[in-house]
Short mmCIF file of C-alpha atoms in Angstrom, two decimals:
data_model
loop_
_atom_site.label_atom_id
_atom_site.label_comp_id
_atom_site.label_asym_id
_atom_site.label_seq_id
_atom_site.Cartn_x
_atom_site.Cartn_y
_atom_site.Cartn_z
CA UNK A 21 50.57 123.86 160.06
CA UNK A 22 48.55 126.96 160.66
CA UNK A 23 47.79 129.81 158.24
CA UNK A 24 49.69 132.67 159.88
CA UNK A 25 48.88 135.35 157.36
CA UNK A 26 47.05 137.62 159.78
CA UNK A 27 50.17 137.83 161.93
CA UNK A 28 52.82 138.31 159.28
CA UNK A 29 54.14 134.76 159.35
CA UNK A 30 56.67 132.97 161.51
CA UNK A 31 60.39 133.43 161.24
CA UNK A 32 62.48 130.55 160.01
CA UNK A 33 64.01 129.69 163.38
CA UNK A 34 61.08 130.06 165.75
CA UNK A 35 59.22 126.90 164.73
CA UNK A 36 61.18 124.35 166.77
CA UNK A 37 64.21 126.14 168.16
CA UNK A 38 62.35 127.21 171.28
CA UNK A 39 61.14 123.68 171.89
CA UNK A 40 64.61 122.19 171.65
CA UNK A 41 66.16 124.85 173.84
CA UNK A 42 63.41 124.49 176.42
CA UNK A 43 63.82 120.74 176.67
CA UNK A 44 67.61 120.99 176.85
CA UNK A 45 67.42 123.49 179.68
CA UNK A 46 64.78 121.55 181.56
CA UNK A 47 62.54 124.59 181.74
CA UNK A 48 59.43 122.54 181.04
CA UNK A 49 59.81 120.93 184.45
CA UNK A 50 59.55 124.18 186.43
CA UNK A 51 57.20 123.82 189.42
CA UNK A 52 53.95 125.72 189.51
CA UNK A 53 53.87 128.59 191.95
CA UNK A 54 50.34 129.86 191.34
CA UNK A 55 48.15 130.09 194.36
CA UNK A 56 44.66 128.61 194.27
CA UNK A 57 42.56 130.82 192.04
CA UNK A 58 39.16 131.07 190.41
CA UNK A 59 40.42 132.27 187.08
CA UNK A 60 41.48 130.71 183.79
CA UNK A 61 44.21 132.10 181.56
CA UNK A 62 43.86 131.61 177.80
CA UNK A 63 46.63 132.46 175.34
CA UNK A 64 45.33 133.19 171.84
CA UNK A 65 47.10 133.87 168.54
CA UNK A 66 44.10 134.96 166.45
CA UNK A 67 44.69 138.67 166.77
CA UNK A 68 42.02 140.33 164.64
CA UNK A 69 39.83 142.69 166.62
CA UNK A 70 36.76 140.57 165.82
CA UNK A 71 38.31 137.31 167.06
CA UNK A 72 39.61 138.86 170.26
CA UNK A 73 36.21 140.44 170.93
CA UNK A 74 34.43 137.11 170.43
CA UNK A 75 36.75 135.41 172.92
CA UNK A 76 36.39 138.19 175.48
CA UNK A 77 32.60 138.21 175.09
CA UNK A 78 32.62 134.45 175.75
CA UNK A 79 34.88 134.97 178.75
CA UNK A 80 32.51 137.56 180.22
CA UNK A 81 29.52 135.26 179.74
CA UNK A 82 31.35 132.32 181.33
CA UNK A 83 32.21 134.42 184.36
CA UNK A 84 28.59 135.50 184.65
CA UNK A 85 27.30 131.93 184.40
CA UNK A 86 29.95 130.05 186.41
CA UNK A 87 31.75 132.67 188.47
CA UNK A 88 35.09 131.81 186.84
CA UNK A 89 37.06 134.71 185.42
CA UNK A 90 38.68 133.98 182.04
CA UNK A 91 41.63 136.16 181.11
CA UNK A 92 42.38 136.28 177.38
CA UNK A 93 45.90 137.24 176.32
CA UNK A 94 46.52 137.62 172.59
CA UNK A 95 49.87 137.55 170.80
CA UNK A 96 51.02 137.16 167.17
CA UNK A 97 51.59 133.57 166.11
CA UNK A 98 55.37 133.91 166.14
CA UNK A 99 55.24 134.83 169.83
CA UNK A 100 52.83 132.07 170.84
CA UNK A 101 55.15 129.18 171.68
CA UNK A 102 57.83 131.32 173.38
CA UNK A 103 55.08 132.82 175.56
CA UNK A 104 53.82 129.32 176.43
CA UNK A 105 57.32 128.26 177.48
CA UNK A 106 57.91 131.47 179.42
CA UNK A 107 54.75 130.86 181.43
CA UNK A 108 55.84 127.33 182.32
CA UNK A 109 59.38 128.43 183.14
CA UNK A 110 58.10 131.23 185.35
CA UNK A 111 55.77 128.93 187.28
CA UNK A 112 52.67 130.65 185.90
CA UNK A 113 51.56 128.47 182.97
CA UNK A 114 48.53 129.24 180.89
CA UNK A 115 45.53 127.00 181.43
CA UNK A 116 44.63 126.89 177.74
CA UNK A 117 46.22 128.09 174.54
CA UNK A 118 45.84 127.95 170.82
CA UNK A 119 48.64 126.08 169.05
CA UNK A 120 50.14 126.33 165.57
CA UNK A 121 52.38 123.26 165.12
CA UNK A 122 51.85 119.61 165.95
CA UNK A 123 55.49 119.42 167.04
CA UNK A 124 54.80 121.89 169.83
CA UNK A 125 51.97 119.69 171.09
CA UNK A 126 54.21 116.63 170.90
CA UNK A 127 56.98 118.32 172.90
CA UNK A 128 54.61 119.60 175.58
CA UNK A 129 52.79 116.27 175.89
CA UNK A 130 56.03 114.33 176.25
CA UNK A 131 57.10 116.71 179.01
CA UNK A 132 53.86 115.99 180.90
CA UNK A 133 52.51 119.52 180.51
CA UNK A 134 49.16 118.69 178.85
CA UNK A 135 45.80 117.37 180.00
CA UNK A 136 44.07 114.86 177.68
CA UNK A 137 40.98 116.02 175.80
CA UNK A 138 40.02 112.57 174.50
CA UNK A 139 36.53 112.62 176.01
CA UNK A 140 35.77 115.90 174.21
CA UNK A 141 37.19 114.61 170.93
CA UNK A 142 34.89 111.60 171.19
CA UNK A 143 31.80 113.81 171.36
CA UNK A 144 32.05 114.93 167.75
CA UNK A 145 32.57 113.65 164.22
CA UNK A 146 35.65 115.11 162.56
CA UNK A 147 36.99 115.65 159.07
CA UNK A 148 39.96 113.58 157.98
CA UNK A 149 43.58 114.17 159.02
CA UNK A 150 42.75 116.67 161.74
CA UNK A 151 43.21 114.55 164.89
CA UNK A 152 46.76 113.98 166.11
CA UNK A 153 46.65 111.39 168.94
CA UNK A 154 49.76 110.25 170.77
CA UNK A 155 49.56 106.53 171.54
CA UNK A 156 45.78 106.75 171.39
CA UNK A 157 45.52 109.79 173.69
CA UNK A 158 44.26 113.12 172.36
CA UNK A 159 45.87 116.32 173.65
CA UNK A 160 45.15 118.44 170.59
CA UNK A 161 41.60 119.79 170.17
CA UNK A 162 41.08 121.09 166.61
CA UNK A 163 38.89 124.10 166.03
CA UNK A 164 39.51 124.71 162.32
CA UNK A 165 41.34 123.64 159.21
CA UNK A 166 43.60 125.97 157.26
CA UNK A 167 43.69 123.96 154.04
CA UNK A 168 45.29 125.54 150.98
CA UNK A 169 43.88 124.90 147.51
CA UNK A 170 44.04 126.70 144.17
CA UNK A 171 41.97 129.72 143.14
CA UNK A 172 41.32 130.44 139.49
CA UNK A 173 39.47 133.17 137.61
CA UNK A 174 36.15 131.61 136.71
CA UNK A 175 35.23 134.54 134.46
CA UNK A 176 38.41 134.09 132.40
CA UNK A 177 37.78 130.37 132.16
CA UNK A 178 34.31 131.10 130.78
CA UNK A 179 35.66 133.60 128.24
CA UNK A 180 38.44 131.26 127.11
CA UNK A 181 36.30 128.11 127.28
CA UNK A 182 38.62 126.43 129.79
CA UNK A 183 37.90 123.69 132.31
CA UNK A 184 39.61 123.22 135.71
CA UNK A 185 42.77 121.22 135.11
CA UNK A 186 42.98 117.53 135.93
CA UNK A 187 46.67 117.21 135.01
CA UNK A 188 49.81 119.33 134.79
CA UNK A 189 49.78 119.79 131.02
CA UNK A 190 46.26 121.19 131.16
CA UNK A 191 47.15 123.44 134.11
CA UNK A 192 50.12 124.92 132.24
CA UNK A 193 47.95 125.46 129.17
CA UNK A 194 45.23 127.18 131.21
CA UNK A 195 47.77 129.40 132.95
CA UNK A 196 49.34 130.43 129.62
CA UNK A 197 45.99 131.24 128.03
CA UNK A 198 45.00 133.46 130.99
CA UNK A 199 48.13 135.58 130.68
CA UNK A 200 48.18 139.05 129.15
CA UNK A 201 50.98 141.44 128.19
CA UNK A 202 51.25 145.19 128.45
CA UNK A 203 51.30 147.65 131.31
CA UNK A 204 48.67 145.74 133.27
CA UNK A 205 50.23 142.34 132.74
CA UNK A 206 48.48 139.30 134.14
CA UNK A 207 50.60 136.23 134.95
CA UNK A 208 49.35 132.69 134.77
CA UNK A 209 50.15 131.59 138.32
CA UNK A 210 51.70 132.86 141.53
CA UNK A 211 53.13 131.13 144.59
CA UNK A 212 56.01 131.74 147.00
CA UNK A 213 59.28 129.87 146.38
CA UNK A 214 61.46 131.38 149.12
CA UNK A 215 62.81 129.72 152.27
CA UNK A 216 59.82 130.63 154.39
CA UNK A 217 56.67 129.29 156.01
CA UNK A 218 54.46 130.52 153.16
CA UNK A 219 56.32 128.36 150.63
CA UNK A 220 56.19 125.32 152.91
CA UNK A 221 52.42 125.69 153.27
CA UNK A 222 51.33 126.84 149.80
CA UNK A 223 53.65 125.51 147.14
CA UNK A 224 53.93 121.72 147.43
CA UNK A 225 50.34 120.77 146.61
CA UNK A 226 51.35 119.63 143.12
CA UNK A 227 53.99 117.42 144.72
CA UNK A 228 51.53 115.81 147.13
CA UNK A 229 49.14 115.23 144.22
CA UNK A 230 51.91 113.37 142.42
CA UNK A 231 52.04 110.92 145.33
CA UNK A 232 55.25 112.07 147.03
CA UNK A 233 55.60 111.13 150.70
CA UNK A 234 58.52 111.90 152.99
CA UNK A 235 58.51 109.08 155.57
CA UNK A 236 57.66 105.39 155.68
CA UNK A 237 55.89 103.76 158.61
CA UNK A 238 59.24 102.97 160.24
CA UNK A 239 60.39 106.62 159.86
CA UNK A 240 62.90 105.81 157.15
CA UNK A 241 62.84 108.19 154.20
CA UNK A 242 60.14 107.34 151.66
CA UNK A 243 61.45 110.08 149.41
CA UNK A 244 64.68 108.08 149.12
CA UNK A 245 62.92 105.22 147.32
CA UNK A 246 63.30 105.05 143.52
CA UNK A 247 59.60 105.63 142.80
CA UNK A 248 59.19 108.62 145.10
CA UNK A 249 62.46 110.14 143.90
CA UNK A 250 61.06 109.93 140.36
CA UNK A 251 57.80 111.60 141.44
CA UNK A 252 59.65 114.38 143.28
CA UNK A 253 61.86 115.03 140.26
CA UNK A 254 58.80 115.20 138.00
CA UNK A 255 57.29 117.81 140.33
CA UNK A 256 60.44 119.91 140.13
CA UNK A 257 60.48 119.80 136.33
CA UNK A 258 56.81 120.82 136.23
CA UNK A 259 57.48 123.72 138.60
CA UNK A 260 60.36 124.80 136.37
CA UNK A 261 57.83 125.24 133.54
CA UNK A 262 55.23 126.89 135.78
CA UNK A 263 57.84 129.31 137.12
CA UNK A 264 58.11 130.81 133.63
CA UNK A 265 54.46 131.89 133.95
CA UNK A 266 54.88 133.56 137.36
CA UNK A 267 55.64 137.14 138.40
CA UNK A 268 59.31 137.91 139.12
CA UNK A 269 60.61 137.98 142.68
CA UNK A 270 58.81 134.90 143.99
CA UNK A 271 61.59 134.17 146.49
CA UNK A 272 60.35 137.23 148.40
CA UNK A 273 56.66 136.34 148.27
CA UNK A 274 54.82 135.65 151.53
CA UNK A 275 51.27 134.87 152.54
CA UNK A 276 49.83 138.22 151.47
CA UNK A 277 51.41 138.13 148.01
CA UNK A 278 49.04 135.50 146.65
CA UNK A 279 45.95 137.39 147.81
CA UNK A 280 47.21 140.74 146.61
CA UNK A 281 48.26 139.53 143.15
CA UNK A 282 45.09 137.53 142.57
CA UNK A 283 42.92 140.39 143.85
CA UNK A 284 44.72 142.94 141.68
CA UNK A 285 44.25 140.85 138.51
CA UNK A 286 48.01 140.26 138.36
CA UNK A 287 47.73 136.45 138.54
CA UNK A 288 45.04 134.17 137.15
CA UNK A 289 45.75 131.32 139.58
CA UNK A 290 46.86 131.51 143.21
CA UNK A 291 46.96 129.26 146.28
CA UNK A 292 45.19 130.06 149.53
CA UNK A 293 42.64 129.05 152.14
CA UNK A 294 39.16 130.50 152.60
CA UNK A 295 40.81 133.72 153.72
CA UNK A 296 41.23 134.58 150.04
CA UNK A 297 37.46 134.93 149.68
CA UNK A 298 37.28 137.26 152.68
CA UNK A 299 40.12 139.29 151.17
CA UNK A 300 38.31 139.62 147.84
CA UNK A 301 35.13 140.76 149.59
CA UNK A 302 37.06 143.46 151.45
CA UNK A 303 39.73 144.54 148.95
CA UNK A 304 38.59 143.42 145.48
CA UNK A 305 34.79 143.10 145.53
CA UNK A 306 34.70 143.14 141.72
CA UNK A 307 36.27 139.66 141.83
CA UNK A 308 34.30 138.32 144.80
CA UNK A 309 31.95 136.45 142.45
CA UNK A 310 34.51 135.64 139.74
CA UNK A 311 36.69 133.03 141.41
CA UNK A 312 36.62 129.24 141.43
CA UNK A 313 38.46 126.82 143.70
CA UNK A 314 40.07 123.51 142.78
CA UNK A 315 42.53 121.00 144.25
CA UNK A 316 46.06 120.63 142.96
CA UNK A 317 46.20 118.08 140.11
CA UNK A 318 48.85 115.44 139.62
CA UNK A 319 50.80 114.96 136.41
CA UNK A 320 48.29 112.68 134.72
CA UNK A 321 45.43 112.33 137.19
CA UNK A 322 43.42 111.04 138.88
CA UNK A 323 45.26 112.06 142.07
CA UNK A 324 44.32 115.44 143.54
CA UNK A 325 45.60 117.18 146.67
CA UNK A 326 45.30 120.19 148.94
CA UNK A 327 47.94 121.47 151.34
CA UNK A 328 47.23 120.68 154.98
CA UNK A 329 46.79 123.33 157.65
CA UNK A 330 45.20 123.24 161.09
CA UNK A 331 44.29 125.28 164.13
CA UNK A 332 43.88 123.81 167.60
CA UNK A 333 43.70 124.28 171.36
CA UNK A 334 45.68 122.71 174.20
CA UNK A 335 44.64 122.28 177.83
CA UNK A 336 47.55 122.38 180.27
CA UNK A 337 48.07 120.33 183.39
CA UNK A 338 47.47 123.11 185.90
CA UNK A 339 45.42 123.36 189.05
CA UNK A 340 42.56 124.60 186.86
CA UNK A 341 42.71 121.74 184.34
CA UNK A 342 39.25 120.37 185.15
CA UNK A 343 37.71 123.82 184.88
CA UNK A 344 39.60 124.38 181.65
CA UNK A 345 38.02 121.25 180.20
CA UNK A 346 34.59 122.45 181.31
CA UNK A 347 35.23 125.84 179.71
CA UNK A 348 36.37 124.25 176.43
CA UNK A 349 33.28 122.06 176.31
CA UNK A 350 31.00 125.00 177.17
CA UNK A 351 32.69 127.20 174.56
CA UNK A 352 32.23 124.57 171.86
CA UNK A 353 28.51 124.30 172.53
CA UNK A 354 27.67 127.88 173.48
CA UNK A 355 30.03 130.39 171.86
CA UNK A 356 32.20 128.59 169.32
CA UNK A 357 30.13 129.50 166.28
CA UNK A 358 30.34 133.18 167.22
CA UNK A 359 34.11 132.82 167.12
CA UNK A 360 34.05 131.01 163.76
CA UNK A 361 31.98 133.84 162.33
CA UNK A 362 34.82 136.31 162.97
CA UNK A 363 36.57 134.71 159.96
CA UNK A 364 33.71 132.65 158.50
CA UNK A 365 35.51 131.29 155.46
CA UNK A 366 39.05 131.19 156.82
CA UNK A 367 38.04 129.30 159.98
CA UNK A 368 36.94 126.19 158.11
CA UNK A 369 35.25 123.96 160.72
CA UNK A 370 36.99 120.75 161.67
CA UNK A 371 33.80 119.38 163.26
CA UNK A 372 31.54 118.02 160.54
CA UNK A 373 28.34 118.76 162.47
CA UNK A 374 29.03 122.50 162.22
CA UNK A 375 28.34 122.49 158.48
CA UNK A 376 24.70 121.54 159.13
CA UNK A 377 24.22 123.88 162.09
CA UNK A 378 21.73 126.63 161.08
CA UNK A 379 23.51 129.07 163.41
CA UNK A 380 26.76 128.70 161.46
CA UNK A 381 25.04 128.66 158.06
CA UNK A 382 23.26 131.94 158.86
CA UNK A 383 26.40 134.02 158.37
CA UNK A 384 26.00 136.27 155.28
CA UNK A 385 29.35 135.33 153.75
CA UNK A 386 28.70 131.62 154.23
CA UNK A 387 25.32 132.06 152.52
CA UNK A 388 26.78 134.10 149.67
CA UNK A 389 29.64 131.67 149.03
CA UNK A 390 27.64 128.49 149.57
CA UNK A 391 29.13 126.86 146.46
CA UNK A 392 32.68 127.34 147.74
CA UNK A 393 31.68 126.14 151.22
CA UNK A 394 30.21 122.99 149.71
CA UNK A 395 33.48 122.33 147.90
CA UNK A 396 35.51 123.00 151.05
CA UNK A 397 33.37 120.58 153.03
CA UNK A 398 33.76 117.97 150.31
CA UNK A 399 37.53 118.04 150.73
CA UNK A 400 37.09 116.73 154.30
CA UNK A 401 35.12 113.65 153.32
CA UNK A 402 36.60 112.74 149.94
CA UNK A 403 38.65 109.60 150.56
CA UNK A 404 40.46 110.03 147.25
CA UNK A 405 41.65 113.57 147.96
CA UNK A 406 45.18 113.82 149.40
CA UNK A 407 45.67 116.19 152.35
CA UNK A 408 49.33 116.57 153.28
CA UNK A 409 51.87 118.99 154.71
CA UNK A 410 55.55 118.74 155.51
CA UNK A 411 55.07 118.99 159.27
CA UNK A 412 52.34 116.31 159.42
CA UNK A 413 54.17 113.75 157.30
CA UNK A 414 54.94 110.32 158.74
CA UNK A 415 53.01 107.57 160.51
CA UNK A 416 52.27 109.58 163.70
CA UNK A 417 52.66 113.06 165.17
CA UNK A 418 56.38 113.60 165.66
CA UNK A 419 59.02 116.28 165.81
CA UNK A 420 61.03 114.89 162.88
CA UNK A 421 58.85 116.15 160.02
CA UNK A 422 58.70 119.55 161.69
CA UNK A 423 62.50 119.64 161.70
CA UNK A 424 62.32 119.13 157.94
CA UNK A 425 59.74 121.92 157.74
CA UNK A 426 61.81 124.31 159.84
CA UNK A 427 65.01 123.73 157.89
CA UNK A 428 63.33 124.59 154.55
CA UNK A 429 64.82 121.54 152.84
CA UNK A 430 62.05 121.23 150.26
CA UNK A 431 61.99 124.96 149.55
CA UNK A 432 65.70 124.88 148.85
CA UNK A 433 65.25 121.79 146.67
CA UNK A 434 62.74 123.82 144.64
CA UNK A 435 65.05 126.84 144.43
CA UNK A 436 67.93 124.71 143.18
CA UNK A 437 65.78 123.57 140.27
CA UNK A 438 64.07 126.89 139.47
CA UNK A 439 66.83 129.40 140.13
CA UNK A 440 70.03 127.43 139.55
CA UNK A 441 68.71 125.11 136.84
CA UNK A 442 70.15 122.12 138.71
CA UNK A 443 68.89 118.82 137.22
CA UNK A 444 65.86 117.56 139.11
CA UNK A 445 67.50 114.26 140.12
CA UNK A 446 70.41 116.10 141.69
CA UNK A 447 68.02 118.44 143.55
CA UNK A 448 66.20 115.47 145.06
CA UNK A 449 69.49 113.79 145.97
CA UNK A 450 70.66 116.91 147.82
CA UNK A 451 67.35 117.13 149.68
CA UNK A 452 67.50 113.47 150.74
CA UNK A 453 71.05 113.94 152.06
CA UNK A 454 70.01 116.96 154.10
CA UNK A 455 66.92 115.25 155.47
CA UNK A 456 69.03 112.34 156.71
CA UNK A 457 71.27 114.79 158.56
CA UNK A 458 68.34 116.73 160.03
CA UNK A 459 66.48 113.77 161.49
CA UNK A 460 69.56 111.79 162.59
#
């Protein structure tokens, strides 16, 4: 899953609905009608002015060096996949695009729309759980992680003589001690709990740290086993206690809420990716040197987890596929770091060699926040750290976990416990029943 905060998020029904409708209508089989051309078309969903400029500067340089014009179209993340399908349906597919869900890659690959990028993948060393091969073939080229961990107020921890939590009891205690009353009340923790993408990305880290998995290797439901049911129920009971330390209205919280509340000193702990640090630098500079980052702890330790997130690129099977591969390889070597620097802490490199590249390390924010960057890098190589997300669950890339993601089953399981006070076992049972129906 991608961090979509810069584009306002993705609506509940746009994740997979377009893919299913496209396949049912056969629109992915539309013939190409483009005439021979010397141009590449790239569809991009990173819509900040800086990111678009970096891509267009690279496009201009590529045209100057190779004589190939690169057209960059940029759309919000929620419009990305529909635009991809519209191009295919209209006989004018894009040559390259960014991508926000593994399920979209799976659908396009199975329809024969993608060109393998295996030889480019093999050039580099990658962090863990960022490659999504299909039967040994790579179609997805990662350019960044969008992992989600916990932020805490390091200055408050120092004042209160607290240590980063290694279990749930300690986390609840830390959150309570950081709270204040009065007009400028500070809550202990914040996170979304609504039926939305933000909840699916940000809020289940404690559950992954407890060892919960959704699918077994044969695609039967792991969460239906007695042990995992027990772990999921324990997570729900913990969240019921943590919810008492959160601001009201969490069902309406989205991506921006965590940054805004943490930056405004309204919450002492909040989940997010490296984008939080950029936000503090821009909007709350008084806190830009007062944060710490930590993984989500399990109930008793030693398990720790972060929520998975990813950003990637696809190359389509068009008449310009070979040139598209050449452009992607050239961009990685020549201009990629310039693009990463447009969001230097949010675009966490997936390639491990980038972390030692002096060009990348020269960015002022990367220098200033070297301690956080070191921690972020460590998450990619720590074999004991759990990295999971709903849509990447299971033994291989597949559309089934994304159906679970899109239907908000786990978010509704959480709401039943927190808002309706339904016993945790019953909440898990309801979720398991729904998951069986969704993936049938």
